[in-house]
PDB file of C-alpha atoms in Angstrom:
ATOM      1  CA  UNK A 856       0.000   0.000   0.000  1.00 58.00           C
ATOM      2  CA  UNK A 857       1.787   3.475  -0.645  1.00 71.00           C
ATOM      3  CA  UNK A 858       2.461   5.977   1.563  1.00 88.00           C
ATOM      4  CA  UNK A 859       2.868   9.580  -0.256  1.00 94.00           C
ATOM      5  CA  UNK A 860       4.957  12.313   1.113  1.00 95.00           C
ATOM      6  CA  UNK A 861       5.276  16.150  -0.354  1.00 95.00           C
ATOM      7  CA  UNK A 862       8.253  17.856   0.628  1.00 96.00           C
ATOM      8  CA  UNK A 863       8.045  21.765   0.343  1.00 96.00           C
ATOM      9  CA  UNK A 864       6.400  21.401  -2.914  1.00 96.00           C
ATOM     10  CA  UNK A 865       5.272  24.140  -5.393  1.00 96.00           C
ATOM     11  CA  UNK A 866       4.229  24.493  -8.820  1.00 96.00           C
ATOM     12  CA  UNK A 867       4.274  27.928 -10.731  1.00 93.00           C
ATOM     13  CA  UNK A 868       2.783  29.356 -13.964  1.00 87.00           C
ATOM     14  CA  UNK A 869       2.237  32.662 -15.648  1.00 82.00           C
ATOM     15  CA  UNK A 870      -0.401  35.230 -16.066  1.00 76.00           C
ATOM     16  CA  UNK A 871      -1.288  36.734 -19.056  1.00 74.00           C
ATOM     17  CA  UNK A 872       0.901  39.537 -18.284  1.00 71.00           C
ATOM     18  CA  UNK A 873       4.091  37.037 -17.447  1.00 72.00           C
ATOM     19  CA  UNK A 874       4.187  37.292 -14.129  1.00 77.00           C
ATOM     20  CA  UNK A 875       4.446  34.199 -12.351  1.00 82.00           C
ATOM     21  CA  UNK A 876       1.952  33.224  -9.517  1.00 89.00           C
ATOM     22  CA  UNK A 877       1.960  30.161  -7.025  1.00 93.00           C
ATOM     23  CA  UNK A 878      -0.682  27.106  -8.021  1.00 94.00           C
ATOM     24  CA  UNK A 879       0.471  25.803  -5.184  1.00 95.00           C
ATOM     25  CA  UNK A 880       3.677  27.146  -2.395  1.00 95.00           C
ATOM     26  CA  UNK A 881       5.827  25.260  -0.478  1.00 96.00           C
ATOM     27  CA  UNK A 882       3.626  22.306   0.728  1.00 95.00           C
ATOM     28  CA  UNK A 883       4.460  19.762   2.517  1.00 96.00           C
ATOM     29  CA  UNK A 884       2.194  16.773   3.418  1.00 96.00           C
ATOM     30  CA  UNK A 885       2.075  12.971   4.436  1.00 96.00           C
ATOM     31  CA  UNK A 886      -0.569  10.973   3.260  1.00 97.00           C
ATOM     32  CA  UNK A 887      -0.392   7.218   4.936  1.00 95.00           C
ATOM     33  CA  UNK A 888      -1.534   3.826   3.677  1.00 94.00           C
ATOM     34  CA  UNK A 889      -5.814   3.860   4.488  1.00 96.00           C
ATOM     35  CA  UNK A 890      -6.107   7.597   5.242  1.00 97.00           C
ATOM     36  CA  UNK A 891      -9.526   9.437   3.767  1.00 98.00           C
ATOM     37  CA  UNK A 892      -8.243  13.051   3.817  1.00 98.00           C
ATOM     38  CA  UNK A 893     -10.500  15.908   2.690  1.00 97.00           C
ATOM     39  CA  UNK A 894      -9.029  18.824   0.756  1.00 97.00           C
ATOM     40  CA  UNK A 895     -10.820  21.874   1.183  1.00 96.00           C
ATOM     41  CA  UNK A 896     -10.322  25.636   0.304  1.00 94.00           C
ATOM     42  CA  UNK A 897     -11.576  28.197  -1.597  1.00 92.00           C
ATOM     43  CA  UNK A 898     -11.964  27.959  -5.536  1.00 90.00           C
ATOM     44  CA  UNK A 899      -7.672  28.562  -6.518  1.00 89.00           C
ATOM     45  CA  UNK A 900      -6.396  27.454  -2.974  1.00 93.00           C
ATOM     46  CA  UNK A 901      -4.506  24.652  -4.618  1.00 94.00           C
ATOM     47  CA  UNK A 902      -6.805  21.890  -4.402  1.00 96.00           C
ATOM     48  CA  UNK A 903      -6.573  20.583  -8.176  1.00 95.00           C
ATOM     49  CA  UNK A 904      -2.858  21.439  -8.464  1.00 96.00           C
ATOM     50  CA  UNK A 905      -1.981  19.462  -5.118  1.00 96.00           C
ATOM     51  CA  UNK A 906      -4.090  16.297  -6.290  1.00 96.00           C
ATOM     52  CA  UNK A 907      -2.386  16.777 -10.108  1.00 95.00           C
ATOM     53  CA  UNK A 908       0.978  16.387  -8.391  1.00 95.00           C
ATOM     54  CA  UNK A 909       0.306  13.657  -6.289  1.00 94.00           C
ATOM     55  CA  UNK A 910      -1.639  11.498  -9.460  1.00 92.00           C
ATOM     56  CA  UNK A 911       1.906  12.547 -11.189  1.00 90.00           C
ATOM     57  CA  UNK A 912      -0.533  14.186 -13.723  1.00 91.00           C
ATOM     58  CA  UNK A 913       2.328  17.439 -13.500  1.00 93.00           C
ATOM     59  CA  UNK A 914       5.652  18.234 -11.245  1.00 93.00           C
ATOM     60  CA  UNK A 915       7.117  20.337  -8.744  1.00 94.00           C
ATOM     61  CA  UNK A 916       8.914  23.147 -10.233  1.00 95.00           C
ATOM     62  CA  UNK A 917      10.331  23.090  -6.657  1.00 95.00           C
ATOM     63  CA  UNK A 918      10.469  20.610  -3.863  1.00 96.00           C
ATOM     64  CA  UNK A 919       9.718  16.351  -4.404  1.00 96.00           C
ATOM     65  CA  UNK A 920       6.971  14.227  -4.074  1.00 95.00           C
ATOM     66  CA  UNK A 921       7.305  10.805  -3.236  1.00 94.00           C
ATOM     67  CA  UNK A 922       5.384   7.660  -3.819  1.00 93.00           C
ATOM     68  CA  UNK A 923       6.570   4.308  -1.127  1.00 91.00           C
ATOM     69  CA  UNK A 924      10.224   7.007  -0.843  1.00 90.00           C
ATOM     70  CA  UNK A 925      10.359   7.069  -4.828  1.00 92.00           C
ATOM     71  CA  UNK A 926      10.516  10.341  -6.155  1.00 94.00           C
ATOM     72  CA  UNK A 927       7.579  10.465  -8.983  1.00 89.00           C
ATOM     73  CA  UNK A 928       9.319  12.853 -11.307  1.00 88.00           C
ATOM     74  CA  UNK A 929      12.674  10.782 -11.863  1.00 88.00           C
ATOM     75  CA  UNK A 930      10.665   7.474 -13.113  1.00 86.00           C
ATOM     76  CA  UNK A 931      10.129   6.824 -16.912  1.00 84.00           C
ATOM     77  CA  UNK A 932       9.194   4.244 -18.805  1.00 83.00           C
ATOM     78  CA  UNK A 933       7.933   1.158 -17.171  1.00 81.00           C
ATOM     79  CA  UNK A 934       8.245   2.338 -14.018  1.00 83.00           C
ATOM     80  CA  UNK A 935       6.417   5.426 -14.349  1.00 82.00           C
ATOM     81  CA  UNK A 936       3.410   3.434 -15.611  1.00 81.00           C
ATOM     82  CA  UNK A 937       3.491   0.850 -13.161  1.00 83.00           C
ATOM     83  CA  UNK A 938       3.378   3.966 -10.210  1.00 85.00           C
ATOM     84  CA  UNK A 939       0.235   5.484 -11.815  1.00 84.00           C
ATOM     85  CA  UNK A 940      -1.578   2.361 -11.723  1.00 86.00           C
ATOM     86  CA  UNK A 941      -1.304   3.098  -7.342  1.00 91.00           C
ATOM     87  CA  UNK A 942      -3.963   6.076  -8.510  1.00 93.00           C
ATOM     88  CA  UNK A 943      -7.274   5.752  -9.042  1.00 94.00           C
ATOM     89  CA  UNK A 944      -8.620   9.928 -10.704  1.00 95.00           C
ATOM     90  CA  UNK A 945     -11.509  11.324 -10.980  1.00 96.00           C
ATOM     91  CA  UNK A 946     -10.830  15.162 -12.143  1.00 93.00           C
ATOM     92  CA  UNK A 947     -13.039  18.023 -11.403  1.00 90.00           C
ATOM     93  CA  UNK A 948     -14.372  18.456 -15.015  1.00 89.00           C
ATOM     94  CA  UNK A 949     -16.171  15.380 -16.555  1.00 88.00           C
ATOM     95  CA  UNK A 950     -13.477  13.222 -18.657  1.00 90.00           C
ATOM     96  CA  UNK A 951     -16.157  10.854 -19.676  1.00 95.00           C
ATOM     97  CA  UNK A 952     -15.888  10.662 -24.018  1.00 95.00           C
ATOM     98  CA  UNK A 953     -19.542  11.233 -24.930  1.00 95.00           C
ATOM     99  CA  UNK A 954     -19.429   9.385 -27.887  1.00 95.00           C
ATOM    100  CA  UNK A 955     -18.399   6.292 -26.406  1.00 96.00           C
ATOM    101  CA  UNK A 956     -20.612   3.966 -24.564  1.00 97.00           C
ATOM    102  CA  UNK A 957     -20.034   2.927 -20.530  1.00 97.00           C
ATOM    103  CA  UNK A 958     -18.898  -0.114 -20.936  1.00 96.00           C
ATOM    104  CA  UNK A 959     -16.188   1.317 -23.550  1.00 96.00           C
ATOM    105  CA  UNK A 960     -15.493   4.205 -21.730  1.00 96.00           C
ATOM    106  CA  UNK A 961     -14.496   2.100 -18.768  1.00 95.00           C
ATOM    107  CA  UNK A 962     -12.764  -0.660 -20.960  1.00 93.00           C
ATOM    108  CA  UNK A 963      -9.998   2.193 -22.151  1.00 91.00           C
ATOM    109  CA  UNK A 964      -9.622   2.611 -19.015  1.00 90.00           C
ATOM    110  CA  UNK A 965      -9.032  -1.247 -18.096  1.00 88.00           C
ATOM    111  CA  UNK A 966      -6.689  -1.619 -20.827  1.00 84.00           C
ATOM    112  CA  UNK A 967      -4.678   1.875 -19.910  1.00 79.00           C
ATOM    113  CA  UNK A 968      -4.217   0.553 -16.830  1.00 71.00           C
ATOM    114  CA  UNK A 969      -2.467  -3.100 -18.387  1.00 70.00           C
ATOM    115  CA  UNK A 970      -5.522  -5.061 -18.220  1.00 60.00           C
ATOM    116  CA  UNK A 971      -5.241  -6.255 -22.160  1.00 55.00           C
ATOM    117  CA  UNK A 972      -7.404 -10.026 -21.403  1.00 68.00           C
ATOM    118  CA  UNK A 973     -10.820  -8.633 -22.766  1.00 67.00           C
ATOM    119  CA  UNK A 974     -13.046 -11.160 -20.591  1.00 71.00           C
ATOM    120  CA  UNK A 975     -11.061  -9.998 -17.846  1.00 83.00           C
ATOM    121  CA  UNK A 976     -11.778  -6.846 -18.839  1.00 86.00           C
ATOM    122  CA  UNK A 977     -15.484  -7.076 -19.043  1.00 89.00           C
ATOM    123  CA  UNK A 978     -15.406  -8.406 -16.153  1.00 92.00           C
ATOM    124  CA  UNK A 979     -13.584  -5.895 -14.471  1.00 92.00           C
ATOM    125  CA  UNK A 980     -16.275  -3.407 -15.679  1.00 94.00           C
ATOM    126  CA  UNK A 981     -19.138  -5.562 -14.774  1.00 95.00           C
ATOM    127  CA  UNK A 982     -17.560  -5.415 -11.075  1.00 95.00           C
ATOM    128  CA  UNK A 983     -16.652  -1.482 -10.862  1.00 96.00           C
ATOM    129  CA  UNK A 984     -20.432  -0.677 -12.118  1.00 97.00           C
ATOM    130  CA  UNK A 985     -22.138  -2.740  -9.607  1.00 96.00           C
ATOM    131  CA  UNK A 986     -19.561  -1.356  -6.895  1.00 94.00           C
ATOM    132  CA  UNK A 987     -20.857   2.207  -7.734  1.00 95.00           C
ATOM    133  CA  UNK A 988     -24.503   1.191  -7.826  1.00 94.00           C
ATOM    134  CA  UNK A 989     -24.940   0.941 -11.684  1.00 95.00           C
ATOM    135  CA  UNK A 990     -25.190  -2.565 -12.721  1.00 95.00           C
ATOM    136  CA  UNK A 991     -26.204  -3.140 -16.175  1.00 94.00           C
ATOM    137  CA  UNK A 992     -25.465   0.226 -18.119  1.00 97.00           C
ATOM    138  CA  UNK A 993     -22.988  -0.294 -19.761  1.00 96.00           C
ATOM    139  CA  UNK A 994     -24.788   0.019 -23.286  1.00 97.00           C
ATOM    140  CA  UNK A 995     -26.056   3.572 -22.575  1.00 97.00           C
ATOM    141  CA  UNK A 996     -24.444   6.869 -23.446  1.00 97.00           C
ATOM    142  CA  UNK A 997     -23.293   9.421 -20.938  1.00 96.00           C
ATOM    143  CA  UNK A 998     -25.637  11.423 -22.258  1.00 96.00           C
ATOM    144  CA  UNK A 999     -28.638   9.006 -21.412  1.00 97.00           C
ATOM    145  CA  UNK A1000     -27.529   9.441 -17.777  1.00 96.00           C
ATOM    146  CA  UNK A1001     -28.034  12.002 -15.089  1.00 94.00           C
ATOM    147  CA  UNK A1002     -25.037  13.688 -14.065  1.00 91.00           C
ATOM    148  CA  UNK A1003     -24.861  11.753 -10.383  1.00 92.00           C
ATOM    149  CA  UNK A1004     -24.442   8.561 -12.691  1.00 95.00           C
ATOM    150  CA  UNK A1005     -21.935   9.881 -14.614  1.00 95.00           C
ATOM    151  CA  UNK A1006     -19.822  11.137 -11.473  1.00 94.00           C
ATOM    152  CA  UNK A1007     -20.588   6.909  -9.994  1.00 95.00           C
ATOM    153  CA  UNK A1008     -19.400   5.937 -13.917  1.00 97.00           C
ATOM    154  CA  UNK A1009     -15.998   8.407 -13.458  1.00 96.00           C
ATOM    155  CA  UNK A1010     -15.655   6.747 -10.186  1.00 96.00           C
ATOM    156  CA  UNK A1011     -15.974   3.529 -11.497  1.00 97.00           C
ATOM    157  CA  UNK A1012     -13.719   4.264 -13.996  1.00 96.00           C
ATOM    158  CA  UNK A1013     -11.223   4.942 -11.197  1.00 95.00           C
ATOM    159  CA  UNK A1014     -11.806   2.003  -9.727  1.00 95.00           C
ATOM    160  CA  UNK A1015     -11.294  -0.749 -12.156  1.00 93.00           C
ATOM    161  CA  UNK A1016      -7.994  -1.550 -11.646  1.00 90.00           C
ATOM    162  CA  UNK A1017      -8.364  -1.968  -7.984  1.00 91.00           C
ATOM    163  CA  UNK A1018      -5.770   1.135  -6.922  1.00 93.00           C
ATOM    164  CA  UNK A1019      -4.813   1.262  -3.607  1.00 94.00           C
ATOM    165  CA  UNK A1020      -5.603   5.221  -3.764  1.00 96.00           C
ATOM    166  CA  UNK A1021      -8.487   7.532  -5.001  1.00 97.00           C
ATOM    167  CA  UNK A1022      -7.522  10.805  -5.734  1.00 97.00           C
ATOM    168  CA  UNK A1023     -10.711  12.728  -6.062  1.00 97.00           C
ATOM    169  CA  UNK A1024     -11.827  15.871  -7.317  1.00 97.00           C
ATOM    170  CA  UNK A1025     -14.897  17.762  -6.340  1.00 94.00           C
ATOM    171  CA  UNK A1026     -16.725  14.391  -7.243  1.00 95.00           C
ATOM    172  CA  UNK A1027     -19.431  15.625  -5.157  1.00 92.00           C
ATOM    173  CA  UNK A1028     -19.959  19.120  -7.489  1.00 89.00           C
ATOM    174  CA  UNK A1029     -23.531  19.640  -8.569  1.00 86.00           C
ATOM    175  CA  UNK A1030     -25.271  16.717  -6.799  1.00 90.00           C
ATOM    176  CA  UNK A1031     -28.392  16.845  -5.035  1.00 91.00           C
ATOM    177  CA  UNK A1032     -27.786  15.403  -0.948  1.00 92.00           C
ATOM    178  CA  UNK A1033     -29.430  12.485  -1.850  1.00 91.00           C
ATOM    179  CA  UNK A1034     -26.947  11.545  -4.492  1.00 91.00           C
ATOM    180  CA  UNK A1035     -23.689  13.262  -2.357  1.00 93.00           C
ATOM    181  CA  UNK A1036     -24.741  10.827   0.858  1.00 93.00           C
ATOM    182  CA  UNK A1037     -24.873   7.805  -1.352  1.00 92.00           C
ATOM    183  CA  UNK A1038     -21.131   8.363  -2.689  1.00 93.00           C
ATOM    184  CA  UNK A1039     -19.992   9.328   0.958  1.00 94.00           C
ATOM    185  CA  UNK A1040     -21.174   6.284   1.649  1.00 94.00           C
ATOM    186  CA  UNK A1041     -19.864   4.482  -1.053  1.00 94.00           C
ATOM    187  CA  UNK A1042     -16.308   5.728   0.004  1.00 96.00           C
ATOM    188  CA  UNK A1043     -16.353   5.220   3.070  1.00 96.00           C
ATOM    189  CA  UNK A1044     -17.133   1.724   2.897  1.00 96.00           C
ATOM    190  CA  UNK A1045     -14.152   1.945   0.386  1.00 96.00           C
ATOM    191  CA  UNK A1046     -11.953   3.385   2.532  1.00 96.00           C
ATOM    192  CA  UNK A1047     -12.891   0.810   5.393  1.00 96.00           C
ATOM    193  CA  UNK A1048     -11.735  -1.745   3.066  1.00 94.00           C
ATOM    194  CA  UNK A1049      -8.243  -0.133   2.705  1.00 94.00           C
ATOM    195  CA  UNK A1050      -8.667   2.010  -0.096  1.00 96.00           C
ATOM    196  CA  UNK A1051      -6.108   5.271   0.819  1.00 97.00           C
ATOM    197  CA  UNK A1052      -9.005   8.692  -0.430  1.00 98.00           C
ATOM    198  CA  UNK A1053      -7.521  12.436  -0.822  1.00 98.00           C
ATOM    199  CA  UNK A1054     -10.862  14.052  -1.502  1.00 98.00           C
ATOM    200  CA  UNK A1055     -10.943  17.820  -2.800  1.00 97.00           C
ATOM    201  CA  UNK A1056     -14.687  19.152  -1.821  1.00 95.00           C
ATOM    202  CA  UNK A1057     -16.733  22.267  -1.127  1.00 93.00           C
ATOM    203  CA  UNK A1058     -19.417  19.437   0.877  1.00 93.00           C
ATOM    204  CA  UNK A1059     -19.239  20.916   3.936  1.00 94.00           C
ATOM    205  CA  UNK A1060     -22.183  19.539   5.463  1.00 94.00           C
ATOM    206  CA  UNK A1061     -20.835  15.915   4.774  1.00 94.00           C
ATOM    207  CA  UNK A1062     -17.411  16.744   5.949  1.00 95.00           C
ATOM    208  CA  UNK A1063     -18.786  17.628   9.210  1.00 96.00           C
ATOM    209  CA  UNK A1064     -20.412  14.379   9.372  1.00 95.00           C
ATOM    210  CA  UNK A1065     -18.389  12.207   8.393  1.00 95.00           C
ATOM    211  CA  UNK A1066     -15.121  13.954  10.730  1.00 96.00           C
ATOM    212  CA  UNK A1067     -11.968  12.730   8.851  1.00 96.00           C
ATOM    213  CA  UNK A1068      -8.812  13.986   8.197  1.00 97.00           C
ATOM    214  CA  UNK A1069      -9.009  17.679   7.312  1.00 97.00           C
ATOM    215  CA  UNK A1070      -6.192  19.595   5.270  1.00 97.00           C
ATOM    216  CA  UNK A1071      -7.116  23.197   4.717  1.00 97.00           C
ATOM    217  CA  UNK A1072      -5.282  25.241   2.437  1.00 96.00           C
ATOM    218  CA  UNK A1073      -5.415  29.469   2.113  1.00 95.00           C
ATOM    219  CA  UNK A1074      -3.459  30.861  -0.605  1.00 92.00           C
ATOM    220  CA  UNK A1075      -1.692  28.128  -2.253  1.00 93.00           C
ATOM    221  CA  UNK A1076      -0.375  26.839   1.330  1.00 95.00           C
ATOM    222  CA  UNK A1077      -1.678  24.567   4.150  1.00 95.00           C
ATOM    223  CA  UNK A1078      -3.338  26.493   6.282  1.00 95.00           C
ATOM    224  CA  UNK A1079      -4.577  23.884   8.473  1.00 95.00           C
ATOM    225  CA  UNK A1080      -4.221  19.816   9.192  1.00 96.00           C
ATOM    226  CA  UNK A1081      -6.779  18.939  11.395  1.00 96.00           C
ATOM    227  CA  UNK A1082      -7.256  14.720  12.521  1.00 95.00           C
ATOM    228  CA  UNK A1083     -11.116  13.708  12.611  1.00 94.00           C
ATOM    229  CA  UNK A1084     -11.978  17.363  11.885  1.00 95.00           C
ATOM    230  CA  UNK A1085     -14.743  19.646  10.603  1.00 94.00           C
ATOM    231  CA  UNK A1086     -15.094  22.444   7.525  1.00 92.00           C
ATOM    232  CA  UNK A1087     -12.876  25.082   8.486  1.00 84.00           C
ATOM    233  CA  UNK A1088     -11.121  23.733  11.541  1.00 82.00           C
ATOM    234  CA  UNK A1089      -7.492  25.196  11.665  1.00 78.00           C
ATOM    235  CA  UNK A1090      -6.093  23.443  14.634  1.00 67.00           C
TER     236      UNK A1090
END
């Protein structure tokens, strides 16, 4: 199972006018093996950025972060794709190609992540959708689905390889509480099972309930890190 460490990591870009700005500053952060840790902050606190670097999506311009002691950024090749396969993403904007049915959608995904046996593959989807509560759809259309199944479908995407760690972003984002207390739930019987969960999320309400690890961050830094805490605790 990995453990994933940050070491005074930041990540810069510039503005239209070249000047450079912080995505993220000087963060450092230990995530251990079954943690569920909830990201929260303000729309351009560095939520997004911090889960990119930890999926490996992008890297530090400054500082390291480390997979099992492994700095991310120095693997290629093989190696690289056998450390991504730890992640399990589900980005902030939909990534779910519309003209592509479920069950394909989620077979890419089976075969991106090495699984290249296609009846092991089917199977593999078969299991994710029933995990997420949507057994049989996998001849519909994103578009013939309401946009809580689609976030399930993007999380059973994330799933079918079986990582050891969900990176998640706002998955929760435009759901009704019915349909945001069903995929608490969901993860949380997840996590119980071992599954490591970094969770960027505006859910306050649910983050109160559910009192888990809390990392807040104000301007691109953590501001807070807060054990079996609540929406805005600092210390």
């Amino acid at each position: 199972m990995p453990v994933l460490r940050m070491e005074n990591a930041s990540k810069r870009y510039k503005t239209d006018k070249k000047q450079v700005q912080y995505a993220v500053r000087d963060l450092s952060l230990t995530v251990e093996q079954g943690e569920f840790v909830f990201l929260i902050g303000s729309s351009g606190a560095g939520k997004s950025t911090l889960l990119q670097l930890i999926g490996s999506e992008i890297y530090p311009d400054e500082g390291v972060v480390y997979l099992n002691d492994v700095n991310i950024a120095r693997l290629i090749g093989p190696w690289r794709t056998r450390a991504t396969r730890s992640f399990g993403i589900v980005n902030q904007q939909c990534q779910l190609i519309r003209k592509r049915t479920i069950g394909d959608n989620l077979l890419l995904a089976a075969n991106a992540g090495g699984m290249l046996r296609r009846s092991k593959s089917r199977q593999a989807v078969k299991k994710a959708l029933g995990i997420v509560g949507l057994p049989g759809v996998e001849t519909y259309y994103p578009a013939e689905l309401s946009i809580g199944e689609c976030r399930r479908v993007e999380l059973a995407r994330a799933l079918i390889n079986s990582p050891p760690l969900l990176l998640l972003d706002e998955l929760t984002a435009n759901l009704d509480d019915d349909n945001i207390w069903d995929l608490m739930h969901l993860l949380n019987e997840l996590n119980t099972r071992g599954t490591t969960i970094v969770m960027a999320t505006h859910a306050s309400q649910y983050v109160n309930i559910m009192r888990r690890r809390v990392v807040t961050l104000v301007d691109c830094r953590v501001a807070g890190d807060v054990k079996n805490g609540k929406y805005g605790d600092i210390v």
